[in-house]
Coordinates of C-alpha atoms and ligand atoms in Angstrom, one line a residue:
M8 CA -54.7 15.8 48.2
I9 CA -51.1 16.4 46.9
D10 CA -50.1 16.2 43.3
L11 CA -46.5 15.0 42.9
Y12 CA -44.8 15.8 39.6
Y13 CA -42.5 12.8 39.4
W14 CA -40.2 10.6 37.3
P15 CA -38.4 7.7 38.8
T16 CA -34.9 9.2 39.3
P17 CA -33.0 9.7 42.6
N18 CA -34.6 13.1 43.1
G19 CA -38.1 11.7 42.4
H20 CA -37.6 8.8 44.8
K21 CA -36.9 11.2 47.7
I22 CA -40.4 12.5 47.7
T23 CA -42.2 9.2 47.2
I24 CA -40.2 7.9 50.1
F25 CA -41.5 10.7 52.3
L26 CA -45.1 10.4 51.2
E27 CA -45.1 6.6 51.7
E28 CA -43.4 7.0 55.1
A29 CA -45.9 9.7 56.3
G30 CA -48.9 7.9 54.8
L31 CA -50.1 11.1 53.1
P32 CA -52.5 10.7 50.2
Y33 CA -51.0 11.8 46.8
Q34 CA -51.4 11.3 43.1
I35 CA -48.5 11.0 40.7
K36 CA -48.4 13.4 37.7
P37 CA -45.7 11.7 35.6
V38 CA -43.1 14.1 34.0
N39 CA -41.3 12.0 31.4
I40 CA -38.1 14.0 31.3
G41 CA -36.7 11.9 28.4
A42 CA -39.7 12.9 26.3
G43 CA -39.5 16.6 27.2
D44 CA -42.5 16.9 29.6
Q45 CA -40.4 19.2 31.8
F46 CA -40.8 21.9 29.1
Q47 CA -44.6 21.9 29.0
P48 CA -45.8 25.5 29.8
D49 CA -48.1 24.2 32.6
F50 CA -45.2 22.4 34.3
L51 CA -42.9 25.4 34.0
K52 CA -45.4 27.5 35.9
I53 CA -44.8 25.2 38.8
S54 CA -41.2 24.4 38.2
P55 CA -39.4 27.2 36.3
N56 CA -36.1 25.3 36.4
N57 CA -37.6 22.6 34.1
R58 CA -36.7 19.9 36.6
M59 CA -38.8 17.5 38.6
P60 CA -39.8 16.8 41.4
A61 CA -42.4 19.4 42.0
L62 CA -45.5 19.4 44.2
V63 CA -48.9 21.0 44.4
D64 CA -50.6 20.9 47.7
W65 CA -54.3 21.5 47.2
E66 CA -54.8 21.8 51.0
P67 CA -51.7 23.6 52.2
A68 CA -50.6 23.8 55.7
D69 CA -51.6 27.5 56.0
G70 CA -55.2 26.9 54.8
G71 CA -54.7 29.3 51.8
A72 CA -54.7 28.8 48.0
P73 CA -53.1 25.8 46.5
L74 CA -49.3 25.9 47.0
S75 CA -46.7 24.7 44.5
I76 CA -43.1 24.0 45.3
F77 CA -40.1 22.9 43.3
E78 CA -36.6 21.7 44.5
S79 CA -36.6 18.4 46.4
G80 CA -35.1 19.9 49.5
A81 CA -37.8 22.6 49.8
I82 CA -40.5 19.9 49.2
L83 CA -39.1 17.6 51.9
E84 CA -38.9 20.5 54.4
Y85 CA -42.4 21.6 53.6
L86 CA -43.9 18.1 53.9
A87 CA -42.0 17.6 57.2
E88 CA -43.3 20.9 58.6
K89 CA -46.8 20.1 57.4
T90 CA -46.9 16.6 59.0
G91 CA -44.7 17.3 62.0
K92 CA -42.7 14.2 60.9
F93 CA -39.0 13.5 60.2
L94 CA -37.8 17.0 61.2
S95 CA -37.8 18.3 64.8
H96 CA -39.1 21.7 65.7
A97 CA -36.3 22.1 68.3
T98 CA -33.6 24.4 66.9
R99 CA -30.6 22.1 67.4
E100 CA -32.2 18.9 66.2
K101 CA -33.8 20.8 63.3
Y102 CA -30.4 22.2 62.0
A103 CA -28.7 18.9 62.7
V104 CA -31.0 17.5 60.0
L105 CA -31.1 20.6 57.6
Q106 CA -27.3 20.8 57.4
W107 CA -27.2 17.3 56.0
L108 CA -30.2 17.9 53.8
Y109 CA -28.3 20.8 52.2
W110 CA -25.1 18.8 52.1
Q111 CA -27.0 16.3 49.9
I112 CA -28.7 19.0 47.7
G113 CA -25.5 21.0 47.2
G114 CA -22.9 18.1 47.3
L115 CA -23.8 14.5 47.0
G116 CA -26.6 15.0 44.4
P117 CA -24.7 17.3 41.9
M118 CA -21.4 15.4 42.3
A119 CA -22.9 12.0 41.9
G120 CA -25.0 13.4 39.0
Q121 CA -21.9 14.5 37.1
N122 CA -20.4 11.2 38.0
H123 CA -23.3 9.4 36.3
H124 CA -23.0 11.8 33.3
F125 CA -19.3 11.4 32.6
S126 CA -19.1 7.7 33.6
N127 CA -22.2 6.4 31.9
Y128 CA -23.6 8.9 29.4
A129 CA -21.0 11.2 27.9
P130 CA -20.3 10.3 24.2
E131 CA -16.6 10.5 24.9
K132 CA -14.8 8.8 27.9
L133 CA -12.9 11.7 29.4
P134 CA -10.6 10.2 32.1
Y135 CA -10.1 13.6 33.8
A136 CA -13.8 14.2 34.2
I137 CA -14.5 10.7 35.2
D138 CA -11.8 10.7 37.9
R139 CA -12.8 14.0 39.2
Y140 CA -16.4 13.0 39.9
V141 CA -15.7 9.4 40.9
N142 CA -13.1 10.7 43.4
E143 CA -15.4 13.4 44.7
T144 CA -18.3 10.9 45.1
N145 CA -15.8 8.7 47.0
R146 CA -14.9 11.6 49.3
L147 CA -18.5 12.3 50.0
Y148 CA -19.2 8.6 50.7
G149 CA -16.4 8.9 53.3
V150 CA -17.9 12.0 54.9
L151 CA -21.2 10.2 55.2
D152 CA -19.7 7.0 56.5
R153 CA -17.9 8.9 59.3
Q154 CA -21.0 10.8 60.3
L155 CA -23.0 7.5 60.4
A156 CA -20.2 6.0 62.5
K157 CA -20.7 8.9 65.0
M158 CA -24.4 8.2 65.1
R159 CA -24.1 4.4 65.5
D160 CA -25.2 4.6 69.2
S161 CA -27.6 7.5 69.0
G162 CA -30.2 6.4 66.5
G163 CA -28.0 5.2 63.6
F164 CA -29.3 7.6 61.0
I165 CA -27.5 10.7 59.6
A166 CA -28.7 13.1 62.3
G167 CA -29.6 10.4 64.9
A168 CA -33.3 9.8 64.3
Y169 CA -34.6 8.9 60.8
S170 CA -35.2 12.2 59.0
I171 CA -35.6 14.0 55.7
A172 CA -31.8 14.0 55.5
D173 CA -31.8 10.2 55.2
M174 CA -34.6 10.3 52.6
A175 CA -32.6 12.8 50.5
S176 CA -29.3 10.9 50.5
Y177 CA -30.5 7.3 50.3
P178 CA -31.6 7.4 46.6
W179 CA -28.2 8.8 45.6
I180 CA -26.4 5.9 47.2
V181 CA -28.7 3.3 45.5
P182 CA -26.7 3.5 42.2
W183 CA -23.3 3.1 44.0
T184 CA -22.1 0.5 41.4
A185 CA -22.7 3.0 38.5
Q186 CA -20.9 5.6 40.5
G187 CA -17.7 3.4 40.6
Q188 CA -18.0 2.9 44.4
N189 CA -17.8 -0.1 46.6
L190 CA -20.3 0.1 49.5
D191 CA -18.3 -2.5 51.5
D192 CA -15.4 0.0 51.8
F193 CA -17.8 2.1 54.0
P194 CA -19.2 -0.1 56.8
D195 CA -21.5 2.4 58.5
L196 CA -22.8 3.6 55.1
R197 CA -23.5 -0.1 54.3
R198 CA -25.3 -0.6 57.6
W199 CA -27.4 2.5 57.1
F200 CA -28.2 1.6 53.4
D201 CA -29.4 -1.9 54.3
T202 CA -31.5 -0.5 57.2
I203 CA -33.3 2.0 54.9
R204 CA -33.6 -0.4 52.0
A205 CA -35.6 -2.8 54.3
R206 CA -38.1 -0.2 55.4
P207 CA -41.6 -1.1 54.0
A208 CA -42.3 2.5 52.9
V209 CA -39.0 2.6 51.0
E210 CA -39.8 -0.7 49.3
R211 CA -43.2 0.7 48.3
A212 CA -41.7 4.0 47.0
Y213 CA -39.3 2.0 44.7
E214 CA -42.2 -0.2 43.4
I215 CA -43.8 3.0 41.9
G216 CA -40.9 3.7 39.4
P217 CA -41.4 0.7 37.1
K218 CA -45.1 1.6 36.6
Y219 CA -43.9 4.7 34.7
R220 CA -40.5 3.8 33.3
T221 CA -39.3 0.3 32.5
E222 CA -36.0 1.3 30.9
T223 CA -33.2 2.0 33.4
T224 CA -30.8 3.5 30.9
L225 CA -31.3 6.6 28.7
S226 CA -32.0 6.1 25.0
E227 CA -30.3 8.3 22.4
E228 CA -33.6 10.3 22.1
D229 CA -33.6 10.9 25.9
K230 CA -30.0 12.1 25.8
K231 CA -30.9 14.6 23.0
V232 CA -33.6 16.1 25.2
L233 CA -31.6 16.1 28.5
F234 CA -28.1 17.1 27.5
G235 CA -26.9 20.3 25.9
Q236 CA -29.7 22.5 27.2
T237 CA -29.0 26.2 27.0
A238 CA -30.9 29.4 28.0
S239 CA -32.1 29.9 24.5
S240 CA -33.0 26.3 23.8
T241 CA -35.1 26.0 27.0
A242 CA -36.7 29.4 26.5
T243 CA -38.0 28.6 23.1
K244 CA -39.4 25.3 24.4
A245 CA -41.3 27.3 27.1
Ligands
LIG22 N1 -31.9 20.3 42.7 C1 -33.0 19.7 42.1 C2 -32.6 18.7 41.0 C3 -33.7 18.1 40.2 C4 -33.2 17.4 39.0 O1 -32.1 17.5 38.6 N2 -34.1 16.7 38.4 C5 -33.8 16.0 37.1 C6 -34.0 14.5 37.2 S1 -33.1 13.8 38.6 C7 -34.6 16.5 36.0 O2 -35.8 16.9 36.2 N3 -34.1 16.7 34.8 C8 -34.8 17.2 33.7 C9 -33.9 17.9 32.7 O3 -32.6 17.7 32.8 O4 -34.4 18.6 31.8 C10 -33.8 19.0 43.1 O5 -33.2 18.5 44.1 O6 -35.1 18.9 43.0

């Protein structure tokens, strides 16, 4: 059995998509990040960066003691290796996927995340910051669209076959309106997005969120917990 420490955000959805696609049994351990659950000492033992998702596999692939992992990319890679699904063992195919997985983790996620922050949550509307991240998100959408155009006749997904690279990027395209983007400007991204959205496992993954969180925007209390964290403020909470 796998315990998934989860809250319905783009990074959380990545892992429920994988688990639903692979049909692995799992139980959700909700981490209400607006209420500060990510600072609970037991959670910090698993995820020292006070971020979800995190995972504990009670029956790990190596047969050893329970294994905990934080960072969504590492979790996706682990689950893919454990199940033999959505990531090839063959060197070229494997790195075709991993380069795009890391592109999402290091590029699309952080840039779109800052876009959400400055466009939707920052108390001041700072045009320079908003333009910077809306434009960078736009550039990354263009990169992804061109890659998907190349793959149109060889599987249609980011690295050809459906993989953990697609599962990582898809949840960050879902809020495209809030990111100031127009999906219709990116025809291959639109095709890919509609294909993934229609997958039954993805539909199931997105049905989990509202069981834990009905509000889709952050309250003022949530913002106080989430924004302005420093080394000393998070250390005292731990
Ligand atoms: N690079 C991390 C990012 C995880 C992340 O930023 N999680 C956010 C929610 S999407 C979180 O837990 N935030 C809690 C906080 O800011 O204290 C990953 O890919 O797992």
